[in-house]
Short mmCIF file of C-alpha atoms and ligand atoms in Angstrom, two decimals:
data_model
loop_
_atom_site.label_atom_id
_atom_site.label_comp_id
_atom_site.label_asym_id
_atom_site.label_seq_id
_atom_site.Cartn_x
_atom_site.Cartn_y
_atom_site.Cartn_z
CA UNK A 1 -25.47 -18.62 71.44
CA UNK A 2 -21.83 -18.96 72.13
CA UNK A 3 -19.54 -16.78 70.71
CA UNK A 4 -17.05 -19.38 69.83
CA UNK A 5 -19.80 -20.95 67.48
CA UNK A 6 -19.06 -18.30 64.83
CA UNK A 7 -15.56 -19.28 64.67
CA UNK A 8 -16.38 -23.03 64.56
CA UNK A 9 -18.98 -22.31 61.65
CA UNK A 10 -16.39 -20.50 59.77
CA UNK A 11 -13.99 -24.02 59.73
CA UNK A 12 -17.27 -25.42 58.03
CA UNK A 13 -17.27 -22.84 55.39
CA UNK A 14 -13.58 -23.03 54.60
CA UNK A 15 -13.57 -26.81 54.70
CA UNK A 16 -16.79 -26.61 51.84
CA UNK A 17 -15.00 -24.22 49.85
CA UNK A 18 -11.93 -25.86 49.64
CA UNK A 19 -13.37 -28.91 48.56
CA UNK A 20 -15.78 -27.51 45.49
CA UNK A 21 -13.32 -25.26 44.63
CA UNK A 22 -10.96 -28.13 43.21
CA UNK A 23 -14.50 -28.55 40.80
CA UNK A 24 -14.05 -25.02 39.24
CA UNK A 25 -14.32 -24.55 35.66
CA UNK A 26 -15.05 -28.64 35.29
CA UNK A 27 -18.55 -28.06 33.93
CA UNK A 28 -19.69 -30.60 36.78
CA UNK A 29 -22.00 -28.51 39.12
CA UNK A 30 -23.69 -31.62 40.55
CA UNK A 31 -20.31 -32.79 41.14
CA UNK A 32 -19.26 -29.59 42.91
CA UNK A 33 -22.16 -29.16 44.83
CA UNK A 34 -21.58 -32.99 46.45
CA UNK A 35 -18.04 -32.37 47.24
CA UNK A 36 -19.14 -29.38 48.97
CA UNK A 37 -21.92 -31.08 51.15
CA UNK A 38 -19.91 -33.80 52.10
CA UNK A 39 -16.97 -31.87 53.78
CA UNK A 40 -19.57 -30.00 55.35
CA UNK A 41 -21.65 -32.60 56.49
CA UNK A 42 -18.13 -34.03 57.95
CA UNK A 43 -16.82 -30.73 59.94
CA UNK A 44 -20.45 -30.16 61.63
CA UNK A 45 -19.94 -33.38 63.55
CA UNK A 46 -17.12 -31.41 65.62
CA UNK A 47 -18.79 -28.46 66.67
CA UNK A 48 -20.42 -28.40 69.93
CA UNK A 49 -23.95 -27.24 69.41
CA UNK A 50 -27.01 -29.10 69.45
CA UNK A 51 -27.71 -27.75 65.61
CA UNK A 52 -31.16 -28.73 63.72
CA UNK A 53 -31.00 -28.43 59.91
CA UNK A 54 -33.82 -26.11 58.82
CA UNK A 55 -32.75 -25.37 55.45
CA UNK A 56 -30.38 -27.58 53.76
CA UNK A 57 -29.86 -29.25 50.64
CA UNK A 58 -33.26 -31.02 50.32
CA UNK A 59 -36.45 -33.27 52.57
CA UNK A 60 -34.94 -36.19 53.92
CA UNK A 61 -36.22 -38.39 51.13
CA UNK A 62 -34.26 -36.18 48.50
CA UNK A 63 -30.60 -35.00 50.22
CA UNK A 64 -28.80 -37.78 51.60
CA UNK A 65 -26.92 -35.19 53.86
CA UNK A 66 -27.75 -31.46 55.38
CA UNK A 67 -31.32 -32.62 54.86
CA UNK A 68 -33.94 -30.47 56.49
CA UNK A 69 -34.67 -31.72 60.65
CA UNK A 70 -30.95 -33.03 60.63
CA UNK A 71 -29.39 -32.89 63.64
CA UNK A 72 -25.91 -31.51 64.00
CA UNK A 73 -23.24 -31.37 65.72
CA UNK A 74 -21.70 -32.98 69.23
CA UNK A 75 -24.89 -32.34 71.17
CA UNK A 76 -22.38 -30.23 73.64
CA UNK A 77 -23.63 -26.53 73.40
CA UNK A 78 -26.12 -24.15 72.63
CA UNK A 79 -29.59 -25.37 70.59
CA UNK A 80 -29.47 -23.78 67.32
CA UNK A 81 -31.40 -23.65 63.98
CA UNK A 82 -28.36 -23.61 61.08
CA UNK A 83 -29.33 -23.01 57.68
CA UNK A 84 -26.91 -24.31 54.81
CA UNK A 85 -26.16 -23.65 51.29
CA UNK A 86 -22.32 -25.45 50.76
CA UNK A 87 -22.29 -24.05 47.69
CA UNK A 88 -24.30 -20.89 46.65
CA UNK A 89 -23.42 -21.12 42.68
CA UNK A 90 -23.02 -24.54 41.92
CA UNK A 91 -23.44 -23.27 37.97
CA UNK A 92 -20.73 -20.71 38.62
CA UNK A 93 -17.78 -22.71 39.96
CA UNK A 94 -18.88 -25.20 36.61
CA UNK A 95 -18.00 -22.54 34.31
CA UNK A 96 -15.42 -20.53 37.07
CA UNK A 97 -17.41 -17.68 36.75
CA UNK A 98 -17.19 -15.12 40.12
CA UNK A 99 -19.19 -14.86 43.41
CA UNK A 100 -19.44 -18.57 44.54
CA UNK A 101 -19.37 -18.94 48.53
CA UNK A 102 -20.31 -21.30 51.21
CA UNK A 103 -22.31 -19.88 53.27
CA UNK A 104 -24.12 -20.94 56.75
CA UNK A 105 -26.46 -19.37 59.13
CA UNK A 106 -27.56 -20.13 62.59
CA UNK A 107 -30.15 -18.45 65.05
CA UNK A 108 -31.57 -19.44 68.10
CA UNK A 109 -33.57 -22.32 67.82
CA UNK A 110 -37.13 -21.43 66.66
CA UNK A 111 -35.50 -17.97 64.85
CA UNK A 112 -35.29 -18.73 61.46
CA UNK A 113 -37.75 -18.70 58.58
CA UNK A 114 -38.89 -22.58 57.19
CA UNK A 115 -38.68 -21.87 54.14
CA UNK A 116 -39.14 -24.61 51.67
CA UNK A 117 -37.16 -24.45 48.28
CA UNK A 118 -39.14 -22.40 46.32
CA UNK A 119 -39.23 -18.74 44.67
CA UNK A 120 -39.42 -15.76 46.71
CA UNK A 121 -39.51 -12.29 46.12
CA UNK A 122 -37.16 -10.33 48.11
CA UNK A 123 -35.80 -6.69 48.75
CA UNK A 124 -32.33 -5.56 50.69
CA UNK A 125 -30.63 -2.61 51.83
CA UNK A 126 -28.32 -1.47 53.75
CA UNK A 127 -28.15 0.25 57.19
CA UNK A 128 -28.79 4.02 56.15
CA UNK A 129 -32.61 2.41 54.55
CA UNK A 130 -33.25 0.22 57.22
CA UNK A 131 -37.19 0.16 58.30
CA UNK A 132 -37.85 2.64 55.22
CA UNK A 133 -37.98 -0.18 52.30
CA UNK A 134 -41.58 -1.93 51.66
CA UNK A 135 -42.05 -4.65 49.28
CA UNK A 136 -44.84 -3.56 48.17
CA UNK A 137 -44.00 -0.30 47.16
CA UNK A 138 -43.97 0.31 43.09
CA UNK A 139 -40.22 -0.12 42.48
CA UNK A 140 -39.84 3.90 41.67
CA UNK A 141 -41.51 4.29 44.97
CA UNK A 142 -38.54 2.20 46.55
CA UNK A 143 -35.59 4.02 44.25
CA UNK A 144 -36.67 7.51 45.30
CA UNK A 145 -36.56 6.07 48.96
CA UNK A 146 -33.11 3.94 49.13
CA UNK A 147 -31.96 7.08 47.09
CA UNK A 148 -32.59 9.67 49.50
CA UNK A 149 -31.75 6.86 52.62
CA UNK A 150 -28.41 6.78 50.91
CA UNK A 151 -27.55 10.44 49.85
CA UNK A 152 -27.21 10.07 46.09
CA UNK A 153 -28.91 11.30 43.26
CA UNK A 154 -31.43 8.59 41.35
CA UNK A 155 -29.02 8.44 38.30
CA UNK A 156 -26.28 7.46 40.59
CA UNK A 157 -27.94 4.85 42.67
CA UNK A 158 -27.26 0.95 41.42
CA UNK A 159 -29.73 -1.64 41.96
CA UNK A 160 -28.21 -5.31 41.58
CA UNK A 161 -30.82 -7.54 40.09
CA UNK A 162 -30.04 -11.44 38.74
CA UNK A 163 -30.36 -12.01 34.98
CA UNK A 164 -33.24 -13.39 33.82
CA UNK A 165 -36.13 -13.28 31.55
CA UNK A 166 -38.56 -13.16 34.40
CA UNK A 167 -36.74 -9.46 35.80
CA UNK A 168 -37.29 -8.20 32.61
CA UNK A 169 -39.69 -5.85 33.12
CA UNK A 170 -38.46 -4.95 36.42
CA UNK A 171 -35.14 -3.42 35.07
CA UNK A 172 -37.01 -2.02 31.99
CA UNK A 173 -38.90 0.24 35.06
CA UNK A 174 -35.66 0.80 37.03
CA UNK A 175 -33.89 2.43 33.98
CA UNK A 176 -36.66 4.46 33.12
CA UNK A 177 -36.41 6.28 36.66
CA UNK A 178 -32.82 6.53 35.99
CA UNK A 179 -31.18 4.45 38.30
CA UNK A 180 -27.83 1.66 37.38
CA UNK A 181 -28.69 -1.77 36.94
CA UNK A 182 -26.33 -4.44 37.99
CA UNK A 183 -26.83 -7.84 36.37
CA UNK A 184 -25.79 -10.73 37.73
CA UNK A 185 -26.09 -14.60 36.81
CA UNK A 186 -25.90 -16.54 39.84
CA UNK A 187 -25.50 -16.09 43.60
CA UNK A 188 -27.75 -13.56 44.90
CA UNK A 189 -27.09 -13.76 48.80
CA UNK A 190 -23.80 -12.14 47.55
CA UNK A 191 -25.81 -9.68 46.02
CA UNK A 192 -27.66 -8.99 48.99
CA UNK A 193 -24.72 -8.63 51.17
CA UNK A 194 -23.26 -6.07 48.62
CA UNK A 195 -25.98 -3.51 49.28
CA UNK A 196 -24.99 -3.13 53.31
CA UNK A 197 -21.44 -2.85 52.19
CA UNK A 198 -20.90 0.56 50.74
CA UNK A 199 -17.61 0.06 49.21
CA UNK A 200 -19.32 -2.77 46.49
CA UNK A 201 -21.37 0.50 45.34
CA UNK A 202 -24.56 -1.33 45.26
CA UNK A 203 -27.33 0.29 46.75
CA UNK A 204 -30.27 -2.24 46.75
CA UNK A 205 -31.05 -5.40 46.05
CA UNK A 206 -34.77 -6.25 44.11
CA UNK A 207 -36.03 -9.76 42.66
CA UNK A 208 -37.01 -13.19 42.94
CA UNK A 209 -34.64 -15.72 43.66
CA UNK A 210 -34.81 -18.86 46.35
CA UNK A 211 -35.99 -18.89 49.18
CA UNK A 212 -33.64 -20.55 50.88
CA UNK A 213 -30.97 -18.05 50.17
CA UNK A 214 -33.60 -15.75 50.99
CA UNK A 215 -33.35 -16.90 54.47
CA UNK A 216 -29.55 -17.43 54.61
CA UNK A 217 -29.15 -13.67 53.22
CA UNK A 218 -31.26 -12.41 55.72
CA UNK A 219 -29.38 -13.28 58.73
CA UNK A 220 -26.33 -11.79 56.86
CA UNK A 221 -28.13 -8.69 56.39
CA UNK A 222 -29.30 -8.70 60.07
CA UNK A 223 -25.62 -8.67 61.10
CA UNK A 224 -24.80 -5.72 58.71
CA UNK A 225 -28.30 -3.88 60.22
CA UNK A 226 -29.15 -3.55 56.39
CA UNK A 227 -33.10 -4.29 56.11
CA UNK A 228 -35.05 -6.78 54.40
CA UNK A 229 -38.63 -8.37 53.40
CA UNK A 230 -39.76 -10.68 50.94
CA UNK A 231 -42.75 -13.10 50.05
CA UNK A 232 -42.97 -16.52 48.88
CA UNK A 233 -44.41 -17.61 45.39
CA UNK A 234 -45.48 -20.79 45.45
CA UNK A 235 -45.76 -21.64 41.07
CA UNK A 236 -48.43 -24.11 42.00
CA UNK A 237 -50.56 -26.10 44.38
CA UNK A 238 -48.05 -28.68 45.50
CA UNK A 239 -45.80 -25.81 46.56
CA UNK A 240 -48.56 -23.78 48.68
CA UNK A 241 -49.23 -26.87 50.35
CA UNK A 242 -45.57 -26.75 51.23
CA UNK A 243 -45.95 -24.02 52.83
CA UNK A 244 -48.99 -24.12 54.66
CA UNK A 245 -47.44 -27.54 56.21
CA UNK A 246 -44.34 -25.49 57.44
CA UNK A 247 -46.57 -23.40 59.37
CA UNK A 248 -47.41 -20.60 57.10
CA UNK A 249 -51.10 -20.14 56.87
CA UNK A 250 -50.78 -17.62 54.10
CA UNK A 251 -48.51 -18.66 52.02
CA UNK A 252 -48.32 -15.31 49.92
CA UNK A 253 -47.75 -13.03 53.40
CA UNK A 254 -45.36 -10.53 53.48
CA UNK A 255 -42.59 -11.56 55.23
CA UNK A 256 -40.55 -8.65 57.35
CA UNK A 257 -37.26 -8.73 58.29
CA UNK A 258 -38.37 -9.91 61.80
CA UNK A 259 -40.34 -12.75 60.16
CA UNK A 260 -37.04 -14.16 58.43
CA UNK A 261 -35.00 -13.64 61.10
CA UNK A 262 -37.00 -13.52 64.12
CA UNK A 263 -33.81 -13.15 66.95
CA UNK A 264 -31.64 -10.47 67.33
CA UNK A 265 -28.72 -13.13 68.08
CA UNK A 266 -27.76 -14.36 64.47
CA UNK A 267 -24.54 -15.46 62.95
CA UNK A 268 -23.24 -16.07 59.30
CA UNK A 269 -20.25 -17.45 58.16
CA UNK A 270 -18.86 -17.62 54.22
CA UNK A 271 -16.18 -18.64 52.63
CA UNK A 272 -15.29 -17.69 49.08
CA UNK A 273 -15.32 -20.41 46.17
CA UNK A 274 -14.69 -18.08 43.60
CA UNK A 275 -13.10 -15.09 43.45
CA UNK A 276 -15.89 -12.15 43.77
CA UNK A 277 -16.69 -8.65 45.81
CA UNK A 278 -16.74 -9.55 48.61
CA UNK A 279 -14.49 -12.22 48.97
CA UNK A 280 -12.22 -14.28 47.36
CA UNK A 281 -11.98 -17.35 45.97
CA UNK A 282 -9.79 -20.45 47.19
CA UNK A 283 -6.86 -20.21 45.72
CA UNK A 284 -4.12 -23.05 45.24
CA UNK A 285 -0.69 -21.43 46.28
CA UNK A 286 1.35 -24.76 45.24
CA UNK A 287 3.07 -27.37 47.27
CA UNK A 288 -0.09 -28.76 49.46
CA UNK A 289 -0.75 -24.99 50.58
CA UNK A 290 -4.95 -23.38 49.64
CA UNK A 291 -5.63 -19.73 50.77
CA UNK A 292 -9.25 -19.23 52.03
CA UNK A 293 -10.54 -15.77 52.45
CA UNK A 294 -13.98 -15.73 54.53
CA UNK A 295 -16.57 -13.24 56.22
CA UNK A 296 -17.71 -14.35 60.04
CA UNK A 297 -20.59 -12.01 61.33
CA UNK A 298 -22.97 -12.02 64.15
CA UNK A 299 -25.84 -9.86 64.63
CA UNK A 300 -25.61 -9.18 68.68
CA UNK A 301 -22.38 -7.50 68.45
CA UNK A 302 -22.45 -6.34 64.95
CA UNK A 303 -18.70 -7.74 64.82
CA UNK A 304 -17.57 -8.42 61.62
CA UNK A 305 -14.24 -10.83 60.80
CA UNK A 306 -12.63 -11.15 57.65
CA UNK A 307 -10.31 -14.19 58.11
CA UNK A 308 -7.96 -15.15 55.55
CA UNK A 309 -6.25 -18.82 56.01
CA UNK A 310 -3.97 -20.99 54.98
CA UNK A 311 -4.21 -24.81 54.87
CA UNK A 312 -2.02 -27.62 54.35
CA UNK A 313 -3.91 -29.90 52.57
CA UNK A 314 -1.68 -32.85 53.11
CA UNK A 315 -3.11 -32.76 56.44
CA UNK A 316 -6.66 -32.35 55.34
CA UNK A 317 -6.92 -35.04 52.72
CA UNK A 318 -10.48 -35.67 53.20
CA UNK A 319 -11.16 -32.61 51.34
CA UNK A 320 -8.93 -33.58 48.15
CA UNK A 321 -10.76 -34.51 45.03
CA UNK A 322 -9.96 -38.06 44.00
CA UNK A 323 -8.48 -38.41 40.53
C1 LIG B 1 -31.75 -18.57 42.75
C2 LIG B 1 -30.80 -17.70 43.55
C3 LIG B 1 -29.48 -18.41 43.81
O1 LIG B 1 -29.88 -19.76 41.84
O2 LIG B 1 -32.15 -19.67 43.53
C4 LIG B 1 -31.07 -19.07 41.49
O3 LIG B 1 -31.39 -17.41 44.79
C5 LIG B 1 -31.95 -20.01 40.69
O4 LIG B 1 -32.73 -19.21 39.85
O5 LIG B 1 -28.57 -17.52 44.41
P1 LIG B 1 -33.25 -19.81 38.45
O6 LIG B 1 -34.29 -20.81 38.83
O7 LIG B 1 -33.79 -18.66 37.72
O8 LIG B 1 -32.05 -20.40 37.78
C6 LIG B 1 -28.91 -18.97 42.52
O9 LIG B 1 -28.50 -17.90 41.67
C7 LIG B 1 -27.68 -19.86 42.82
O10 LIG B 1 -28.03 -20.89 43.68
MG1 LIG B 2 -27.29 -25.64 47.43
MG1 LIG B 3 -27.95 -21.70 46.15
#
């Protein structure tokens, strides 16, 4: 892959952002989500790659844009499999909660899970745990490990986990070894990314969540050489199916790091929506001027660029909500 594509995705994030950003605190998600798609959909057509949409905003019969097998880009560079999410949180920018991004991946073509848009049960870490983690270890199994990886005592150690009824019993086990719980609502490829950044203070990541993020937040942990695994759960035949049609003969296999991310050439690019940890949101300076603060990675080089901007939206129109 060229090098120059991370930079190019990173115009596709900001140019997302901006746009469902002018949605926050609306109480529209659907309506944030679109406005996010479509500048998306719009800045792919510049960059020179020969992209193929393998996760994206739907089947071709469902998304009218970013669909899965989509082809992207100007055909002029390197063949690449790009994995989208233009907004990760459409439910937080309704209610302008924190930690909504835009977030892309690409791989070599070939190098990135197919995962259709169902659950999936995933794990993250950061560097100091990598190749230690199993998800199949009892979760007090996988505390004492990231706990030792990491250097800190059990009762110091904070496990992020989302919010909901179904992690119930999960964080009911993780305080009864001792460990922090983090809860979050929305947005867990954030959450992900937070454990192979020690400054968020988050140590691992445990749950089910979607599988496409699951994907999207594995190439970001690839390019922070955190660690990763996860499994699909299909909730019912129709979904199984799914996934035996994308190739996956056992739909319930564990899938390593390796199997999510199969290169070791990946790149991610966000941009924040809202403000959060790790980056923030797009804020509206006056005049025609938006601020855009956003994370470019790739996994080669392990180079990591925070790049904040500034853009004059009188020259960007196309990404101004119509009133
Ligand atoms: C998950 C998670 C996402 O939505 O898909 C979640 O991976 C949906 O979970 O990051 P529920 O079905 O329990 O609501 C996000 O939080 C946001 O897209
Ligand atoms: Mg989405
Ligand atoms: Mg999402």
């Amino acid at each position: 892959m060229d090098r120059e594509l991370a930079l190019e995705l990173v115009r596709v994030t900001e140019a997302a952002a901006v746009s469902s950003a002018q949605w926050m605190g609306r109480g529209q998600k659907d309506e944030a989500d679109d406005a996010a798609t479509t500048a998306m959909r719009t800045m792919f057509d510049s960059i020179a790659m020969e992209g193929t949409v393998v996760i994206g905003e739907g089947e071709l019969d469902e998304a009218p844009m970013l669909y899965i097998g989509e082809k992207l880009g100007n055909g002029n560079g390197p063949e690449v499999d790009i994995a989208v999410d233009p907004l990760e949180g459409t439910n937080i920018v309704a209610k302008g909660h924190n930690n909504a991004m835009s977030v892309i991946a690409a791989a070599d073509r070939g190098a990135l899970l197919h995962a259709p848009d169902m659950y999936m049960q995933k794990v993250a870490v950061g560097k100091q745990a990598r190749g230690q983690i199993r998800l199949d270890d009892p979760i007090e199994k996988t505390i004492e490990t990231v706990a030792k990886a990491n250097n800190k005592r059990i009762n110091d150690l904070t496990v992020i986990v989302q919010e909901r009824p179904r992690h119930n019993e999960l964080v009911e086990r993780i305080r009864a070894k001792g460990a922090r719980v983090k809860l979050f609502g929305d947005g867990d490829v954030e959450a992900s990314i937070a454990t192979c950044l020690p400054h968020t203070g988050i140590d691992l990541f445990v749950g089910t969540g979607g599988a496409p993020e699951g994907v999207i937040s594995a190439a970001a942990v690839k390019c922070l050489g955190g660690d990763m695994q996860a499994r699909l759960v299909p909730q019912n035949e129709e979904e199984a199916q799914r996934c035996s049609d994308m190739g996956l003969n056992d739909p319930r296999q564990l899938l390593t790091h390796h199997d999510l991310v199969s290169s070791d050439d990946a790149l991610f690019a966000a941009t924040g929506v809202t403000e959060g940890e790790l980056l923030h949101g797009v804020k509206f300076l006056g005049g025609d001027l938006a601020e855009t603060d956003s994370i470019v990675m790739r996994a080669k080089t392990g180079t990591i660029r925070f790049i904040k901007a500034n853009h004059h939206l009188d020259n960007k129109p196309h990404l101004l909500k119509n009133d």
